Short mmCIF file of C-alpha atoms in Angstrom, two decimals:
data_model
loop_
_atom_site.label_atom_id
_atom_site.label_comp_id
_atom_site.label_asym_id
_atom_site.label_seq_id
_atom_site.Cartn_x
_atom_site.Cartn_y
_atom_site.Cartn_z
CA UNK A 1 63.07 -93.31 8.61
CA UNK A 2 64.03 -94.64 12.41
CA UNK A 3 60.53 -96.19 12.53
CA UNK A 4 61.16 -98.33 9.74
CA UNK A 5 64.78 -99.13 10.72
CA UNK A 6 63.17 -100.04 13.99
CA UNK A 7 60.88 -102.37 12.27
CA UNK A 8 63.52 -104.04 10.14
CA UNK A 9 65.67 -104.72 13.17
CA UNK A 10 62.15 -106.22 14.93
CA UNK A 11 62.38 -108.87 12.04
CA UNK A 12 65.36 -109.70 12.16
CA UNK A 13 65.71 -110.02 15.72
CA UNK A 14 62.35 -112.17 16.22
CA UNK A 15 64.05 -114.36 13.33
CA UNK A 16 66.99 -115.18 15.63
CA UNK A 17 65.41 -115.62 18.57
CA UNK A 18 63.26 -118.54 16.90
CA UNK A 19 66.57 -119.82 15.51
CA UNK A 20 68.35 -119.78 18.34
CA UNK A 21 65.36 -121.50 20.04
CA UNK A 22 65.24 -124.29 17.27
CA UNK A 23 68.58 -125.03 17.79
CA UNK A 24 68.38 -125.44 21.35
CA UNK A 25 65.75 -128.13 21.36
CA UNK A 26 68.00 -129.91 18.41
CA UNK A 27 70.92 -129.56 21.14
CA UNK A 28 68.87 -131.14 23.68
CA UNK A 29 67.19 -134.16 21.15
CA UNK A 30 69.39 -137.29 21.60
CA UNK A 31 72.70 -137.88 20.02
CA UNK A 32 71.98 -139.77 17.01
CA UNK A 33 69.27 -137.52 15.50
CA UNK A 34 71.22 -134.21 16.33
CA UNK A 35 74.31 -135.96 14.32
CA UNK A 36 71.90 -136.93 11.13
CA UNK A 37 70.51 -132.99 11.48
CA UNK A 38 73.62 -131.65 12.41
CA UNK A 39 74.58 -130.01 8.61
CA UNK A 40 71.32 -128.55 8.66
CA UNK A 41 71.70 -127.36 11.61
CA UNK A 42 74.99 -125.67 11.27
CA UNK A 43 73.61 -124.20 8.08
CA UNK A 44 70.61 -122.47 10.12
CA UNK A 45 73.09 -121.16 12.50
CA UNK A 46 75.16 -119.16 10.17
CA UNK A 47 73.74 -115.50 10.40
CA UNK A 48 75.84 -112.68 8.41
CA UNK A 49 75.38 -109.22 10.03
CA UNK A 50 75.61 -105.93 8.04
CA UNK A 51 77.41 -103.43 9.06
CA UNK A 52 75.14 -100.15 9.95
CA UNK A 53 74.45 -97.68 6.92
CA UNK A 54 74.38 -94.13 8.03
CA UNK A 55 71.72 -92.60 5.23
CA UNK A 56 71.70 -89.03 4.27
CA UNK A 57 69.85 -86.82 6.48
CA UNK A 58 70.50 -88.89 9.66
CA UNK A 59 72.76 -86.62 11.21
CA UNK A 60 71.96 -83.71 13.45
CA UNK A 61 72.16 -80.08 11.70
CA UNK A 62 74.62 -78.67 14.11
CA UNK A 63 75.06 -75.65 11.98
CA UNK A 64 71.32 -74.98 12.03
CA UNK A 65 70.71 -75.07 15.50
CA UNK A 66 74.64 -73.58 16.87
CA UNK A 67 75.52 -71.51 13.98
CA UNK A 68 74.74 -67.70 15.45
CA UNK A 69 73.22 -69.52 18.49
CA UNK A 70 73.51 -65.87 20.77
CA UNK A 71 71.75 -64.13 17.47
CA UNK A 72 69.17 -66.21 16.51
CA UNK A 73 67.80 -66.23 20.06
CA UNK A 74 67.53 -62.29 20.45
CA UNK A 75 65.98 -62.54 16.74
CA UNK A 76 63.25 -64.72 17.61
CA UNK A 77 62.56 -62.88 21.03
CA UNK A 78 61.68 -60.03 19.18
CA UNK A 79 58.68 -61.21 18.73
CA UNK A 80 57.39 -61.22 22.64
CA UNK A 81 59.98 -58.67 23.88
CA UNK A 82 57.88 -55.06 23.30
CA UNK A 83 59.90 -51.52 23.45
CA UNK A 84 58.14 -48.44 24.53
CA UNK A 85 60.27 -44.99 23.16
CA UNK A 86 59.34 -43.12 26.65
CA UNK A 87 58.78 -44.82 30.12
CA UNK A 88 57.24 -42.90 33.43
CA UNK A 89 58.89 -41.37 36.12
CA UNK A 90 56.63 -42.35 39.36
CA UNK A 91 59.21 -40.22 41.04
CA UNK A 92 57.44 -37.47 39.39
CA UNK A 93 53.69 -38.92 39.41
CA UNK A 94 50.94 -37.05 41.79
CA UNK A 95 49.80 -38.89 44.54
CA UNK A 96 46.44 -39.57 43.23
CA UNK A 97 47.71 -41.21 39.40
CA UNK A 98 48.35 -44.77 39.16
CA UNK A 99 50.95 -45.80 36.56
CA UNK A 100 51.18 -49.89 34.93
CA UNK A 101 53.54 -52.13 36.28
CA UNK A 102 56.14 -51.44 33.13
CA UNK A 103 55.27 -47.78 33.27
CA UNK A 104 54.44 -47.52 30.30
CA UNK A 105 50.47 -45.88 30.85
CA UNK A 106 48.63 -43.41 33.57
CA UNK A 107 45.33 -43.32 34.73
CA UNK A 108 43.41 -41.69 37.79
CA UNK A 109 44.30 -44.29 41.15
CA UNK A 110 40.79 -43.50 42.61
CA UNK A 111 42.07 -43.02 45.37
CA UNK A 112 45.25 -40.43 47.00
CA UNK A 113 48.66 -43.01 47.50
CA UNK A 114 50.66 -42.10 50.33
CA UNK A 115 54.01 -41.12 48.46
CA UNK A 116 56.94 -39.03 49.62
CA UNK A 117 56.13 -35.52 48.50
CA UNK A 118 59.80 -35.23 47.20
CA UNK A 119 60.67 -31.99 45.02
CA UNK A 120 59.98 -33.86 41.76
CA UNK A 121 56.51 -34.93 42.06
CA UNK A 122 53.95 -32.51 41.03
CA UNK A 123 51.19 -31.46 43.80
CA UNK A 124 48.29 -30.27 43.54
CA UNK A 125 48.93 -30.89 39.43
CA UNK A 126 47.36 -34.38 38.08
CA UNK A 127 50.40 -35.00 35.76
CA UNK A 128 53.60 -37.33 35.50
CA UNK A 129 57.08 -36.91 33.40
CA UNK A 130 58.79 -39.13 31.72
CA UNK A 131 61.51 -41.02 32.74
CA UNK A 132 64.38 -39.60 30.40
CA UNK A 133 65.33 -35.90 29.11
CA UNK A 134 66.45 -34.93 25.66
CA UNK A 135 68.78 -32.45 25.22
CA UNK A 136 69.70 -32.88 21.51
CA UNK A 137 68.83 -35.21 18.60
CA UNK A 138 65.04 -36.30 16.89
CA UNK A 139 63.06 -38.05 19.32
CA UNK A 140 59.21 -39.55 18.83
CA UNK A 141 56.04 -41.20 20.47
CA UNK A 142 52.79 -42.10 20.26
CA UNK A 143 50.25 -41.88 23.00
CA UNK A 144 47.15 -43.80 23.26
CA UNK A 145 44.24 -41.16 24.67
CA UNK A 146 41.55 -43.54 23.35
CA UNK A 147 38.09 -41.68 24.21
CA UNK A 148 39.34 -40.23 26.94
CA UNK A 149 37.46 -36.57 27.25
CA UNK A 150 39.88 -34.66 29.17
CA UNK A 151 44.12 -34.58 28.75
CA UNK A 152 47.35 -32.67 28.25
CA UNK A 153 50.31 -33.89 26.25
CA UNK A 154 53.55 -32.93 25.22
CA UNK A 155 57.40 -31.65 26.84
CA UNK A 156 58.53 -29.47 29.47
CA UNK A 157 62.00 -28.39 30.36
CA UNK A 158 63.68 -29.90 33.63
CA UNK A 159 63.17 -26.77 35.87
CA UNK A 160 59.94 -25.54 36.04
CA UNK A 161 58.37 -25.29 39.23
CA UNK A 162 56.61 -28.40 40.52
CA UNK A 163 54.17 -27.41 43.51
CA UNK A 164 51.63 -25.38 43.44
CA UNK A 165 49.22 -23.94 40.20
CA UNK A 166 51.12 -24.53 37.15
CA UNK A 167 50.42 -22.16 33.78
CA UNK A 168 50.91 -23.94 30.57
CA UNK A 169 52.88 -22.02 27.98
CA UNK A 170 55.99 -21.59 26.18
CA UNK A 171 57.08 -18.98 28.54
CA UNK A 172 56.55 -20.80 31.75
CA UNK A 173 58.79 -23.83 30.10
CA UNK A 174 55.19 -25.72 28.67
CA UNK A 175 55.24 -26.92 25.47
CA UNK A 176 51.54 -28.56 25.69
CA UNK A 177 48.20 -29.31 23.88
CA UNK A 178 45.47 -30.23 25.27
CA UNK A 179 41.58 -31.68 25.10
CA UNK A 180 38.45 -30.52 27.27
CA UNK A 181 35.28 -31.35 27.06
CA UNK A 182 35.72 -34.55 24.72
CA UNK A 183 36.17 -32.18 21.86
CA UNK A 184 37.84 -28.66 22.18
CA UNK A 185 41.61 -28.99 21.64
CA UNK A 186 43.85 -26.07 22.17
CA UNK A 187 47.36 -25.19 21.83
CA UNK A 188 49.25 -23.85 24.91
CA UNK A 189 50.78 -21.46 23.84
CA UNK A 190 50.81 -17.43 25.09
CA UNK A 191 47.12 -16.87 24.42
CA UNK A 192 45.57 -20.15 24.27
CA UNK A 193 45.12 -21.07 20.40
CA UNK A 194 42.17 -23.05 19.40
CA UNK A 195 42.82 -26.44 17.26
CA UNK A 196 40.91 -27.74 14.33
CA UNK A 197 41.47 -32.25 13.92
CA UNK A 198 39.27 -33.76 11.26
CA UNK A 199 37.58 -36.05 13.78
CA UNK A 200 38.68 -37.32 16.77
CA UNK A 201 42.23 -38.43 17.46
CA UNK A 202 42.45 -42.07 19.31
CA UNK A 203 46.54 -41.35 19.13
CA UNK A 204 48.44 -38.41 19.31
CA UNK A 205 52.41 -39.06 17.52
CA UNK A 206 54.69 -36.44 19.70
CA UNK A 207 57.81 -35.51 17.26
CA UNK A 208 60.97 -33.47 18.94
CA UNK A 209 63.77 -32.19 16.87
CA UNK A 210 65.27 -30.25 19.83
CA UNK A 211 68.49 -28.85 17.72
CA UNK A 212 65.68 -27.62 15.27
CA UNK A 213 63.42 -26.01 18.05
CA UNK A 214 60.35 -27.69 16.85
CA UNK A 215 57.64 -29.71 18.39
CA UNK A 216 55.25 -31.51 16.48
CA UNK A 217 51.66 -33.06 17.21
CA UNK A 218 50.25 -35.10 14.48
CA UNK A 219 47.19 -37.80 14.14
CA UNK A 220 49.31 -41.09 13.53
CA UNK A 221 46.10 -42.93 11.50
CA UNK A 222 46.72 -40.68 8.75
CA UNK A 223 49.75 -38.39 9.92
CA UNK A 224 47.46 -35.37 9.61
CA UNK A 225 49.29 -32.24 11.48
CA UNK A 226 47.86 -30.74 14.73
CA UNK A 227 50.33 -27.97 15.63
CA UNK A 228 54.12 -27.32 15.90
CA UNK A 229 55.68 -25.18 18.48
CA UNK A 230 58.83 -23.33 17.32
CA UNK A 231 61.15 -22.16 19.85
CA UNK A 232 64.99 -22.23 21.09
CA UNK A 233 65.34 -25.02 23.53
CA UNK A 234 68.66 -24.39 26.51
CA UNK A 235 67.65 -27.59 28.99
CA UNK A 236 66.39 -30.63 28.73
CA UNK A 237 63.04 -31.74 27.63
CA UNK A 238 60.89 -34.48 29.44
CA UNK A 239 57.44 -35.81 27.81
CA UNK A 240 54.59 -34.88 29.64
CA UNK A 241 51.24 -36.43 30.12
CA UNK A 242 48.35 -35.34 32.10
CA UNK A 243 44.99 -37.39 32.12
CA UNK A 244 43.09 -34.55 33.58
CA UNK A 245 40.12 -34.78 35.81
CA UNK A 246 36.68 -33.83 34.79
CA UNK A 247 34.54 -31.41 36.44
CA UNK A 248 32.68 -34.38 38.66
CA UNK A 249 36.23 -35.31 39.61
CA UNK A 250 36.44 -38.33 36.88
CA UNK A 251 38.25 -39.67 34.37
CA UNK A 252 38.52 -43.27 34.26
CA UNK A 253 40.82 -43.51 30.98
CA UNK A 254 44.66 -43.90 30.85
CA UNK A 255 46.84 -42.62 28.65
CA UNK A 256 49.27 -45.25 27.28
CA UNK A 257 52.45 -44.70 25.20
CA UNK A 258 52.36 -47.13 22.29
CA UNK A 259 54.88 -49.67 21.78
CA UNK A 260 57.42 -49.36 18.77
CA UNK A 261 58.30 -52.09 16.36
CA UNK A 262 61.94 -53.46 16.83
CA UNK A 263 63.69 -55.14 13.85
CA UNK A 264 67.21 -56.47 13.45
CA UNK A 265 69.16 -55.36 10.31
CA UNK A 266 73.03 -57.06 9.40
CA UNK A 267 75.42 -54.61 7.66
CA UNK A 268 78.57 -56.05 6.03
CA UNK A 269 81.71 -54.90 7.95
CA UNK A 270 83.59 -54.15 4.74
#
């Protein structure tokens, strides 16, 4: 629509300009001719100009683009902005692990980091907490373990001991299963209590009720169950994740918690 106005007012304009120069050589020719042309003359010069017609759809659409400005904005960066349910304490990491920039996965560093050997990080243990307890309320997460042949997952409470050889179990404040070998999973619990999965799990979903006592492994692909410790929980709970070392000292994997969609939802306020 402005192109063609553009074009219009071109026309027009080129128009004048050859008026106006056709009148200036008849302004300059000598008197008696420009007197005999001078009607016609006057007549060329007459030029009637319309006044501008605003058409529909012309306008900006303030409303569109201001209307909820602060909203729309955190609507549409939902889309790049991702949300992880659990984050990593390095506080809490062993020396030799290496966690991602938004701590949101663990591998083996290769090497040993030269860290503080405060009272939360674990030595000689290859494992890392997570950033946040629970103490009440449902709380879940998915953890990518990939093909990863060797690893421990699940929650422990806030004051078991640190340094040193750790036993996994219930008693000990472990609630943990874990893989060896690339295929024998096994419950932590008081005697060690062998697992049966379908195939092979490339996620592991981690479900807490703590108020309940209950915490639940399952295969996310098809939400078949692994196992589900029962128990009465009195401290906080932090996730746990251990990508364990293989016998040859390896284990080049990393476990990564999965992101979690985020939507936006508008309730009335009546």
């Amino acid at each position: 629509m402005m192109k063609k106005k553009i074009e219009n007012l071109t026309r027009h304009v080129s128009t004048l300009s050859h008026k106006i120069t056709a009148i200036e050589r008849a302004m300059n020719s000598e008197n008696i001719p420009f007197i005999k042309a001078y009607k016609d003359t006057r007549e060329r010069t007459q030029c009637t100009l319309q006044d501008p017609e605003l058409l529909s759809g012309a306008l900006i659409d303030v409303a569109k683009h201001l209307g909820n400005l602060m909203f729309r904005v955190w609507e549409k960066m939902l889309g790049m902005v991702q949300y992880t349910p659990v984050t990593l304490d390095p506080n809490t990491a062993r020396a030799s692990l290496s966690l991602s920039d938004d701590l949101s996965s663990v591998r083996l560093a290769g090497v040993k980091q030269q860290l503080p050997d405060n009272p939360e990080r674990f030595k000689p243990s290859v494992c890392v907490l997570g950033s946040e307890g629970f103490s009440s309320g449902k709380h879940s997460w998915d953890v990518e373990v990939g093909n990863q042949p060797e690893w421990d997952i699940g929650v422990v409470r806030e004051s078991i001991n640190r340094k040193g050889k750790m036993i996994c179990s219930p008693q000990k404040g472990f609630w943990v299963i874990v893989l060896r070998n690339g295929d024998k999973y096994t419950a932590c619990t008081s005697s060690p209590t062998p697992l049966t999965l379908q195939s092979k799990a490339q996620r592991i979903r981690v479900q807490l009720d703590y108020d309940r006592g209950k915490l639940s492994f399952y295969d996310p692909s098809d939400m078949s169950h692994i196992y589900t410790f029962k128990d009465t929980f009195t401290e906080r709970l932090f996730p746990y994740f251990s990508p364990d070392v293989n016998a040859d000292g390896s284990n080049p994997g990393a476990l990564q918690i999965c992101p979690v969609k985020v939507s936006v939802t508008v309730k009335s306020s009546q």
